[in-house]
Coordinates of C-alpha atoms in Angstrom, one line a residue:
M685 CA 134.6 129.2 204.6
I686 CA 134.2 130.5 208.1
E687 CA 133.1 129.1 211.5
R688 CA 132.0 130.5 214.8
V689 CA 134.4 130.4 217.6
L690 CA 132.6 128.9 220.6
Q691 CA 135.4 129.2 223.0
T692 CA 136.3 132.9 223.0
E693 CA 139.0 132.7 225.6
K694 CA 142.4 133.3 224.2
P695 CA 144.2 130.0 223.7
T696 CA 147.8 129.8 225.1
D697 CA 149.2 127.3 222.6
R698 CA 148.6 129.2 219.4
A699 CA 148.7 132.7 217.8
V700 CA 145.5 134.7 217.9
F701 CA 144.8 137.7 215.7
Y702 CA 141.6 139.7 214.9
L703 CA 141.4 141.1 211.4
P704 CA 139.8 144.5 210.8
H705 CA 137.2 144.7 208.1
Q706 CA 134.8 147.1 206.5
S707 CA 131.8 147.0 204.1
V708 CA 132.2 148.0 200.5
F709 CA 129.0 148.8 198.6
R710 CA 128.7 148.3 194.9
Q711 CA 125.3 149.5 193.7
E712 CA 126.1 148.8 190.1
S713 CA 126.7 145.1 190.7
L714 CA 124.0 142.7 189.6
T715 CA 125.0 140.0 192.0
T716 CA 126.9 141.2 195.0
K717 CA 125.8 144.6 196.3
M718 CA 128.0 144.5 199.4
L719 CA 131.5 143.1 200.0
I720 CA 133.3 142.6 203.3
V721 CA 136.9 143.6 202.8
F722 CA 139.5 142.5 205.3
D723 CA 142.7 144.5 205.8
A724 CA 145.6 142.4 206.9
S725 CA 148.1 145.2 206.4
S726 CA 146.7 147.6 209.0
H727 CA 148.2 147.8 212.5
E728 CA 148.4 150.0 215.6
N729 CA 151.4 152.3 216.2
G730 CA 154.4 150.3 217.2
Q731 CA 152.7 147.0 216.4
L732 CA 153.1 144.5 213.6
A733 CA 150.5 143.9 210.9
H734 CA 149.1 140.5 210.3
N735 CA 150.9 140.3 206.9
E736 CA 154.2 140.9 208.6
C737 CA 153.7 137.9 210.9
I738 CA 152.9 135.4 208.2
W739 CA 155.5 133.1 206.7
S740 CA 154.7 133.1 203.0
G741 CA 157.0 130.2 202.1
A742 CA 158.5 129.6 198.7
N743 CA 156.9 131.0 195.7
L744 CA 155.4 128.0 193.9
N745 CA 153.9 130.0 191.0
P746 CA 155.8 129.7 187.7
N747 CA 157.4 132.8 186.2
I748 CA 154.7 134.4 184.1
F749 CA 157.2 135.6 181.5
H750 CA 158.6 132.2 181.0
L751 CA 155.2 130.6 181.0
I752 CA 153.9 132.9 178.1
I753 CA 157.1 132.3 176.1
Y754 CA 156.7 128.5 176.4
F755 CA 153.0 128.9 175.6
R756 CA 154.1 130.3 172.2
L757 CA 156.6 127.7 171.2
N758 CA 154.5 124.7 170.4
T759 CA 151.7 124.0 167.9
I760 CA 149.2 122.8 170.5
A761 CA 148.6 124.6 173.8
I762 CA 146.2 123.5 176.6
T763 CA 144.8 125.8 179.3
A764 CA 142.8 125.0 182.4
D765 CA 141.4 126.8 185.4
I766 CA 140.1 125.9 188.8
E767 CA 137.0 127.8 190.0
C768 CA 137.7 129.7 193.2
A769 CA 141.0 128.0 193.5
F770 CA 142.2 130.1 196.5
L771 CA 139.1 129.3 198.4
Q772 CA 139.7 125.6 198.2
I773 CA 142.9 125.7 200.4
S774 CA 142.1 124.6 203.9
L775 CA 143.8 125.9 207.0
R776 CA 144.9 123.6 209.8
D777 CA 142.8 123.9 212.9
E778 CA 145.7 125.2 215.0
D779 CA 146.2 128.0 212.5
R780 CA 142.7 129.3 212.2
D781 CA 142.7 131.4 215.3
A782 CA 145.3 133.6 213.7
I783 CA 142.6 134.8 211.2
R784 CA 139.7 135.6 213.6
F785 CA 137.3 138.5 213.1
L786 CA 134.4 140.1 215.0
F787 CA 130.9 140.5 213.4
P788 CA 127.8 142.0 214.9
E789 CA 124.7 139.9 215.2
L790 CA 121.2 140.7 216.4
E791 CA 120.5 139.3 219.8
P792 CA 117.6 136.9 220.1
N793 CA 114.2 138.5 220.5
K794 CA 115.6 142.0 220.1
T795 CA 115.4 144.2 217.0
D796 CA 117.9 147.0 217.9
S797 CA 120.5 145.3 220.0
Y798 CA 123.7 143.7 218.6
K799 CA 126.2 141.4 220.1
L800 CA 129.7 140.9 218.7
Q801 CA 130.4 137.3 217.7
V802 CA 133.8 135.8 217.1
Y803 CA 134.4 134.0 213.8
R804 CA 137.5 132.5 212.1
F805 CA 138.4 131.4 208.6
K806 CA 138.6 127.8 207.7
H807 CA 140.2 128.4 204.3
V808 CA 142.9 130.7 203.0
M809 CA 141.7 134.3 202.4
F810 CA 142.0 135.9 199.0
G811 CA 142.1 139.7 198.9
V812 CA 141.4 142.3 196.3
K813 CA 143.5 145.4 195.6
I814 CA 142.2 148.5 193.8
C815 CA 144.5 149.9 191.0
A816 CA 145.5 153.5 191.8
S817 CA 146.7 154.6 188.4
S818 CA 145.9 154.3 184.7
A819 CA 149.3 152.5 184.1
D820 CA 148.4 149.7 186.5
K821 CA 145.3 148.9 184.5
I822 CA 147.4 147.4 181.7
Y823 CA 149.2 144.2 182.5
D824 CA 151.8 143.4 179.8
P825 CA 154.7 141.2 181.1
I826 CA 155.9 140.4 177.6
G827 CA 155.9 143.9 176.2
F828 CA 153.4 143.6 173.4
L829 CA 152.2 147.2 174.2
S830 CA 155.5 148.9 175.0
P831 CA 155.1 151.5 172.2
Y832 CA 151.8 152.4 173.8
T833 CA 152.5 152.2 177.5
I834 CA 155.7 154.2 177.3
R835 CA 153.7 157.2 176.3
L836 CA 151.9 157.2 179.6
K837 CA 155.1 156.6 181.5
C838 CA 156.7 159.7 180.0
L839 CA 153.6 161.6 180.7
L840 CA 153.6 160.6 184.3
Q841 CA 157.2 161.6 184.6
E842 CA 156.4 165.1 183.1
L843 CA 153.6 165.4 185.5
W844 CA 155.9 164.5 188.5
L845 CA 158.0 167.6 187.6
W846 CA 155.1 169.9 188.4
K847 CA 155.2 168.6 192.0
L848 CA 151.5 168.6 192.3
A849 CA 149.5 167.2 195.2
W850 CA 147.1 164.3 194.6
D851 CA 144.1 166.5 194.5
D852 CA 145.6 169.3 192.4
E853 CA 144.2 169.9 188.9
I854 CA 146.7 168.9 186.2
P855 CA 147.8 171.4 183.5
P856 CA 145.5 171.5 180.4
D857 CA 148.1 170.3 177.9
I858 CA 149.0 167.3 180.0
Y859 CA 145.3 166.5 180.5
A860 CA 144.7 166.7 176.7
T861 CA 147.6 164.3 176.1
W862 CA 146.3 161.9 178.8
S863 CA 142.8 162.0 177.3
Q864 CA 144.1 161.1 173.9
W865 CA 146.1 158.2 175.3
W866 CA 143.1 157.0 177.4
S867 CA 140.7 157.2 174.4
E868 CA 142.9 154.7 172.5
V869 CA 142.6 152.0 175.2
P870 CA 139.6 150.3 173.5
L871 CA 141.6 149.9 170.3
L872 CA 143.9 147.5 172.1
S873 CA 141.2 144.8 171.8
E874 CA 141.7 144.9 168.1
L875 CA 145.3 144.0 168.3
K876 CA 146.0 140.5 166.9
I877 CA 149.1 138.7 168.1
P878 CA 150.2 135.3 166.6
R879 CA 150.4 132.8 169.5
M880 CA 153.1 130.5 168.0
I881 CA 156.5 131.9 167.3
L882 CA 158.3 128.7 166.5
N883 CA 156.9 125.9 164.3
S884 CA 157.7 122.7 166.2
G885 CA 157.1 120.5 163.1
G886 CA 160.8 119.8 162.8
D887 CA 161.5 121.4 159.5
S888 CA 163.5 124.4 160.9
C889 CA 167.2 124.4 160.2
D890 CA 168.4 127.6 161.7
V891 CA 167.1 129.7 164.7
Q892 CA 168.4 133.1 165.6
I893 CA 167.5 135.8 168.0
Y894 CA 167.9 139.5 167.1
T895 CA 167.8 142.2 169.7
F896 CA 167.3 145.9 168.8
F897 CA 167.9 148.8 171.2
D898 CA 167.2 152.5 170.8
A899 CA 167.0 155.6 172.9
S900 CA 165.7 159.2 172.8
Q901 CA 165.8 162.1 175.1
K902 CA 162.6 160.9 176.8
A903 CA 162.9 157.0 176.8
H904 CA 164.8 154.0 175.8
G905 CA 163.7 150.5 174.8
A906 CA 164.7 147.1 173.5
A907 CA 162.9 144.4 171.5
A908 CA 163.8 140.8 170.6
F909 CA 162.7 138.9 167.5
L910 CA 163.0 135.3 166.6
R911 CA 164.2 134.5 163.1
V912 CA 163.6 131.0 162.0
K913 CA 164.8 129.6 158.7
Y914 CA 162.7 126.7 157.4
K915 CA 163.2 124.5 154.4
D916 CA 161.0 126.6 152.2
R917 CA 160.7 130.0 153.9
I918 CA 161.9 132.3 156.6
G919 CA 159.7 133.3 159.6
V920 CA 160.3 136.4 161.9
N921 CA 158.2 136.8 165.0
F922 CA 158.2 139.3 167.9
V923 CA 159.3 137.7 171.2
T924 CA 159.5 140.4 173.9
S925 CA 160.3 144.1 174.5
K926 CA 161.0 146.4 177.4
S927 CA 160.7 150.2 177.5
S928 CA 161.4 152.7 180.2
E929 CA 161.3 156.5 180.6
K930 CA 164.7 158.1 181.1
I931 CA 165.8 159.2 184.6
I932 CA 166.0 163.0 184.5
P933 CA 168.6 164.9 186.5
A934 CA 165.9 166.6 188.6
Q935 CA 165.0 163.2 190.1
I936 CA 168.5 162.5 191.5
G937 CA 169.8 164.1 194.6
T938 CA 173.4 164.8 195.6
D939 CA 173.5 161.5 197.4
G940 CA 172.6 159.6 194.3
C941 CA 169.1 158.9 195.5
F942 CA 165.7 159.9 194.0
T943 CA 164.3 163.1 195.4

């Protein structure tokens, strides 16, 4: 994963960058009490961050929305996973100096004297981000939970109108509404969704997609359903939905931009 840099002189034929890092302690963890978190987005004033200097290349990941839809079209579906997949991607030797970091180590035969050692990564790093809001804790690219998540979106919009600071206490009525919404989160585990929306057995004779749209003073949304006529029956299944809170006039400035 990492290796010590024996030649600490700055090479002239490759990029060199030292990543800042800090320790994160998790006393509740049964396995890893401390994590070392690297911050590739930090930078000095007027300087570029490490993330801004990396060529990300083309996105080779499939579109998650398309992937889930295809996953629901056939009778048999196969899934697989690679343990620690990101940690298995090696870096070329000439690129490893761009991901250096410093780490203190005890000097030999001394108990209170530390010396900074230079290390570098041999494999691609994989970072972790902490979600900052309740809405970010629910990942729903298909829109199965749109009727539920739109309630929080409208609540956050209402809270925005109060122009409160991050540490200000929210009004009691809004807090009560949020508490009710949050208390229903465990109920989502009881939701059962049929995986297959189209029987690929070959007996379907007519396939149609119906899309419905509606709006209110607070939000608007759309939902799509697949109607399949088989030889002996008709099947209707939910495909996808999208909902959004309405943009209120107070959010738009005279120049047409959000305020």
